[in-house]
Short mmCIF file of C-alpha atoms in Angstrom, two decimals:
data_model
loop_
_atom_site.label_atom_id
_atom_site.label_comp_id
_atom_site.label_asym_id
_atom_site.label_seq_id
_atom_site.Cartn_x
_atom_site.Cartn_y
_atom_site.Cartn_z
CA UNK A 1 3.12 6.34 16.02
CA UNK A 2 4.73 4.56 13.17
CA UNK A 3 5.87 6.27 10.33
CA UNK A 4 8.28 6.03 7.11
CA UNK A 5 10.50 8.29 5.56
CA UNK A 6 11.47 8.61 1.73
CA UNK A 7 13.94 10.59 -0.05
CA UNK A 8 11.53 14.10 -1.85
CA UNK A 9 11.51 14.36 -5.27
CA UNK A 10 11.46 12.05 -8.29
CA UNK A 11 14.80 9.92 -9.68
CA UNK A 12 15.64 10.39 -13.24
CA UNK A 13 18.61 8.10 -13.97
CA UNK A 14 20.00 6.43 -17.41
CA UNK A 15 19.68 2.50 -18.25
CA UNK A 16 21.83 0.79 -16.73
CA UNK A 17 22.32 3.20 -13.72
CA UNK A 18 22.52 2.26 -10.18
CA UNK A 19 19.29 3.09 -8.47
CA UNK A 20 19.37 3.69 -4.94
CA UNK A 21 16.06 5.33 -2.98
CA UNK A 22 16.08 6.09 1.14
CA UNK A 23 13.89 5.39 3.04
CA UNK A 24 13.80 5.56 6.99
CA UNK A 25 11.43 4.83 10.05
CA UNK A 26 9.99 5.07 13.10
CA UNK A 27 8.50 2.30 14.91
CA UNK A 28 8.56 0.53 18.25
CA UNK A 29 9.49 -2.47 18.79
CA UNK A 30 10.09 -5.08 15.68
CA UNK A 31 8.41 -3.69 12.53
CA UNK A 32 8.46 -5.94 9.27
CA UNK A 33 9.32 -3.77 5.96
CA UNK A 34 8.74 -3.62 2.61
CA UNK A 35 9.49 -2.26 -0.75
CA UNK A 36 6.33 -2.20 -2.90
CA UNK A 37 6.44 -1.05 -6.56
CA UNK A 38 3.09 0.90 -8.44
CA UNK A 39 2.53 1.25 -12.28
CA UNK A 40 0.54 3.59 -14.18
CA UNK A 41 -2.53 2.69 -13.29
CA UNK A 42 -2.50 -0.16 -11.22
CA UNK A 43 -2.06 -1.16 -7.33
CA UNK A 44 0.90 -2.07 -5.27
CA UNK A 45 2.76 -4.92 -5.69
CA UNK A 46 5.17 -6.25 -3.53
CA UNK A 47 8.60 -5.66 -4.42
CA UNK A 48 10.69 -7.77 -1.61
CA UNK A 49 10.41 -7.39 2.66
CA UNK A 50 12.49 -8.15 5.42
CA UNK A 51 10.65 -8.97 8.88
CA UNK A 52 13.86 -9.06 11.46
CA UNK A 53 17.64 -6.70 11.50
CA UNK A 54 20.04 -7.63 9.29
CA UNK A 55 17.36 -9.43 6.73
CA UNK A 56 18.18 -8.89 3.11
CA UNK A 57 14.72 -8.53 1.01
CA UNK A 58 15.43 -8.98 -2.55
CA UNK A 59 13.54 -9.58 -5.85
CA UNK A 60 14.55 -9.10 -9.56
CA UNK A 61 17.65 -7.22 -8.80
CA UNK A 62 16.18 -5.25 -5.97
CA UNK A 63 18.06 -5.58 -2.91
CA UNK A 64 17.31 -4.07 0.19
CA UNK A 65 18.78 -4.90 3.88
CA UNK A 66 17.09 -3.75 7.58
CA UNK A 67 19.16 -2.02 9.50
CA UNK A 68 18.05 -1.12 13.08
CA UNK A 69 20.60 0.44 13.84
CA UNK A 70 20.00 3.03 11.80
CA UNK A 71 16.14 2.42 11.32
CA UNK A 72 16.97 2.06 7.60
CA UNK A 73 16.16 -0.07 4.84
CA UNK A 74 17.22 1.60 1.28
CA UNK A 75 16.29 0.20 -1.91
CA UNK A 76 19.00 -0.43 -4.67
CA UNK A 77 19.77 -1.89 -8.12
CA UNK A 78 22.78 -2.09 -9.55
CA UNK A 79 21.54 -1.87 -13.65
CA UNK A 80 17.92 -0.48 -14.20
CA UNK A 81 15.97 -0.61 -16.98
CA UNK A 82 13.22 1.01 -19.06
CA UNK A 83 10.65 -1.28 -17.74
CA UNK A 84 12.26 -0.37 -13.85
CA UNK A 85 10.35 3.21 -14.49
CA UNK A 86 7.38 3.23 -11.39
CA UNK A 87 6.62 4.37 -8.27
CA UNK A 88 7.78 2.96 -5.21
CA UNK A 89 6.59 2.69 -1.67
CA UNK A 90 8.60 1.80 1.32
CA UNK A 91 6.35 0.76 4.13
CA UNK A 92 6.15 -0.94 7.62
CA UNK A 93 3.72 -3.11 9.60
CA UNK A 94 4.16 -2.51 13.15
CA UNK A 95 5.21 -5.77 15.88
CA UNK A 96 2.16 -6.97 16.89
CA UNK A 97 0.19 -9.37 14.30
CA UNK A 98 -1.50 -6.51 12.56
CA UNK A 99 -1.80 -5.69 8.48
CA UNK A 100 -1.78 -1.37 9.12
CA UNK A 101 0.48 -0.81 6.55
CA UNK A 102 1.91 2.63 7.09
CA UNK A 103 3.71 3.89 3.65
CA UNK A 104 6.51 6.66 2.55
CA UNK A 105 4.97 9.36 0.31
CA UNK A 106 6.53 7.15 -2.82
CA UNK A 107 9.47 8.20 -5.17
CA UNK A 108 8.95 8.05 -9.31
CA UNK A 109 11.42 6.42 -10.73
CA UNK A 110 12.05 7.48 -14.42
CA UNK A 111 14.69 5.30 -16.64
CA UNK A 112 15.49 6.75 -20.06
CA UNK A 113 16.58 4.67 -22.44
CA UNK B 1 -5.71 -18.24 -9.26
CA UNK B 2 -7.32 -14.73 -8.97
CA UNK B 3 -6.34 -11.94 -7.62
CA UNK B 4 -7.70 -9.04 -5.61
CA UNK B 5 -10.87 -7.35 -7.58
CA UNK B 6 -12.34 -4.16 -6.92
CA UNK B 7 -15.55 -2.71 -8.44
CA UNK B 8 -16.12 -0.55 -10.11
CA UNK B 9 -12.95 0.80 -11.16
CA UNK B 10 -13.89 4.37 -12.10
CA UNK B 11 -16.87 6.22 -10.20
CA UNK B 12 -17.95 9.52 -10.51
CA UNK B 13 -20.37 11.10 -7.60
CA UNK B 14 -21.87 14.81 -6.69
CA UNK B 15 -20.85 15.86 -3.35
CA UNK B 16 -23.59 15.06 -0.24
CA UNK B 17 -23.95 11.04 -2.07
CA UNK B 18 -22.86 8.29 -0.67
CA UNK B 19 -20.73 5.69 -2.28
CA UNK B 20 -19.97 2.30 -1.64
CA UNK B 21 -16.84 -0.02 -2.73
CA UNK B 22 -16.91 -3.36 -2.94
CA UNK B 23 -13.41 -5.92 -2.36
CA UNK B 24 -13.00 -9.45 -3.51
CA UNK B 25 -10.13 -10.61 -1.60
CA UNK B 26 -8.14 -13.96 -2.64
CA UNK B 27 -9.83 -17.02 -2.69
CA UNK B 28 -8.93 -18.56 1.55
CA UNK B 29 -7.60 -14.94 2.28
CA UNK B 30 -9.29 -13.80 5.33
CA UNK B 31 -7.89 -10.02 5.86
CA UNK B 32 -8.68 -7.63 3.89
CA UNK B 33 -7.51 -3.80 4.72
CA UNK B 34 -8.39 -0.70 3.01
CA UNK B 35 -6.31 2.27 2.02
CA UNK B 36 -6.99 5.89 0.41
CA UNK B 37 -4.39 7.23 -1.84
CA UNK B 38 -4.08 10.95 -2.92
CA UNK B 39 -1.30 13.18 -4.30
CA UNK B 40 -0.90 15.30 -1.18
CA UNK B 41 -1.95 12.71 1.49
CA UNK B 42 -0.19 9.36 -0.37
CA UNK B 43 -1.39 5.85 0.78
CA UNK B 44 -3.20 6.06 4.26
CA UNK B 45 -4.86 2.61 6.34
CA UNK B 46 -8.52 3.12 6.55
CA UNK B 47 -9.55 0.11 8.08
CA UNK B 48 -8.50 -3.52 8.06
CA UNK B 49 -11.29 -6.38 8.97
CA UNK B 50 -10.18 -9.69 9.43
CA UNK B 51 -13.48 -12.58 9.72
CA UNK B 52 -15.93 -10.33 9.52
CA UNK B 53 -14.65 -7.72 12.37
CA UNK B 54 -12.21 -4.74 12.00
CA UNK B 55 -9.41 -4.97 13.81
CA UNK B 56 -8.04 -1.81 12.99
CA UNK B 57 -8.73 1.84 12.01
CA UNK B 58 -7.20 4.36 11.02
CA UNK B 59 -7.51 8.35 11.19
CA UNK B 60 -10.52 8.90 8.94
CA UNK B 61 -13.90 10.27 9.74
CA UNK B 62 -16.91 8.33 10.60
CA UNK B 63 -18.08 9.24 7.48
CA UNK B 64 -16.09 6.55 5.84
CA UNK B 65 -17.55 3.27 7.47
CA UNK B 66 -16.85 -0.45 6.08
CA UNK B 67 -17.72 -4.32 6.57
CA UNK B 68 -16.68 -7.71 5.78
CA UNK B 69 -18.89 -10.64 4.78
CA UNK B 70 -18.76 -14.35 5.82
CA UNK B 71 -16.94 -14.87 2.61
CA UNK B 72 -13.87 -12.44 2.97
CA UNK B 73 -15.41 -10.17 0.54
CA UNK B 74 -15.64 -6.98 2.00
CA UNK B 75 -17.41 -3.17 1.27
CA UNK B 76 -16.56 0.11 1.89
CA UNK B 77 -18.61 3.12 2.33
CA UNK B 78 -18.65 6.69 2.31
CA UNK B 79 -21.63 8.42 3.09
CA UNK B 80 -21.74 12.77 2.73
CA UNK B 81 -19.01 13.27 0.03
CA UNK B 82 -16.82 15.44 -0.01
CA UNK B 83 -14.52 17.28 -2.83
CA UNK B 84 -11.82 15.64 -0.43
CA UNK B 85 -12.83 12.06 -0.86
CA UNK B 86 -11.39 12.00 -4.56
CA UNK B 87 -9.30 9.43 -4.88
CA UNK B 88 -7.79 6.35 -5.65
CA UNK B 89 -9.14 3.61 -3.32
CA UNK B 90 -7.14 0.61 -2.66
CA UNK B 91 -7.96 -3.07 -0.68
CA UNK B 92 -5.75 -5.48 0.15
CA UNK B 93 -6.08 -8.84 1.49
CA UNK B 94 -3.59 -11.45 3.14
CA UNK B 95 -4.21 -15.27 4.22
CA UNK B 96 -3.42 -14.77 7.51
CA UNK B 97 -3.22 -10.68 8.87
CA UNK B 98 -0.03 -11.26 10.61
CA UNK B 99 2.84 -8.44 10.00
CA UNK B 100 4.97 -10.93 7.70
CA UNK B 101 2.21 -11.54 5.69
CA UNK B 102 2.69 -10.62 2.22
CA UNK B 103 -0.60 -7.91 1.29
CA UNK B 104 -1.89 -8.38 -2.69
CA UNK B 105 -3.41 -5.22 -3.37
CA UNK B 106 -6.05 -5.05 -6.48
CA UNK B 107 -6.26 -2.23 -8.58
CA UNK B 108 -8.34 -0.14 -7.01
CA UNK B 109 -11.62 2.52 -7.66
CA UNK B 110 -10.36 5.74 -8.80
CA UNK B 111 -13.30 7.83 -7.31
CA UNK B 112 -14.12 11.66 -8.74
CA UNK B 113 -16.26 13.78 -6.27
CA UNK B 114 -17.24 16.90 -8.20
#
C-alpha cells in the first residue's frame, strides 16, 4: 500500500542553520505530497504541498520539490528560527480523488538559540 | 471563518466503556476524516465521510465507527475501550475531498483509557 518514510530521530540545530528533513514515498500513480507541522498541544497545519512531478511547494521560507524519479519530497529551510521548533510530518494523498492521507512518523525539530 | 472544532478536548474513560467524539468542520466543507495519533504508530487513518457517506476506511477493528450528519458534523464512536486506544484523535475537513485539496485539522481530542 501507499506509505511515507521519514528519516529517523529528532533534529537539533542552532538558530540560522540549514534544515533538511528527508522524505520518500511509495505509491501507485501520481499522489499529491504534503508537509504538515504540529506545534505542542495543537493539531496539524499544512505547511506546503505539491500535486505533480517537479512542482515545488514553498511557504514561510520552507521548500520541497516533488521528485518522481527518486520518489522523494525533502523539506528544506535555509535559516531556521527558534519558532520553527515543532514536529514535521510528510504525507501523501493517493491519486484518485480521496482524502486518505498517509503520514510519515514525523521528525521533532528543536532549534537552539 | 471558524476552524475545525473538536469536542471534548480531553477525555478519561475506563476500559470496557464506550466513547463518542465530535467534530464540526469548517462551514461549507463536506469531507471529514478521522486520524489516530500515538507515539508508537504515529498518525493512522481511521475513516473519511463525504456527504454523509463513508468513502474510505482504514485498518481498524469494528469497535471504531463513525457517522456524518446532514450539516457535515461528524462523530466517531469507540466501543469496548482498550488501554491501547489511548491516543490523540484528530479530525480534518476539506471542501471537496479531492486529492489535492487542503485538509484542515482540529486540535484533537486526547483520550486516555485507564
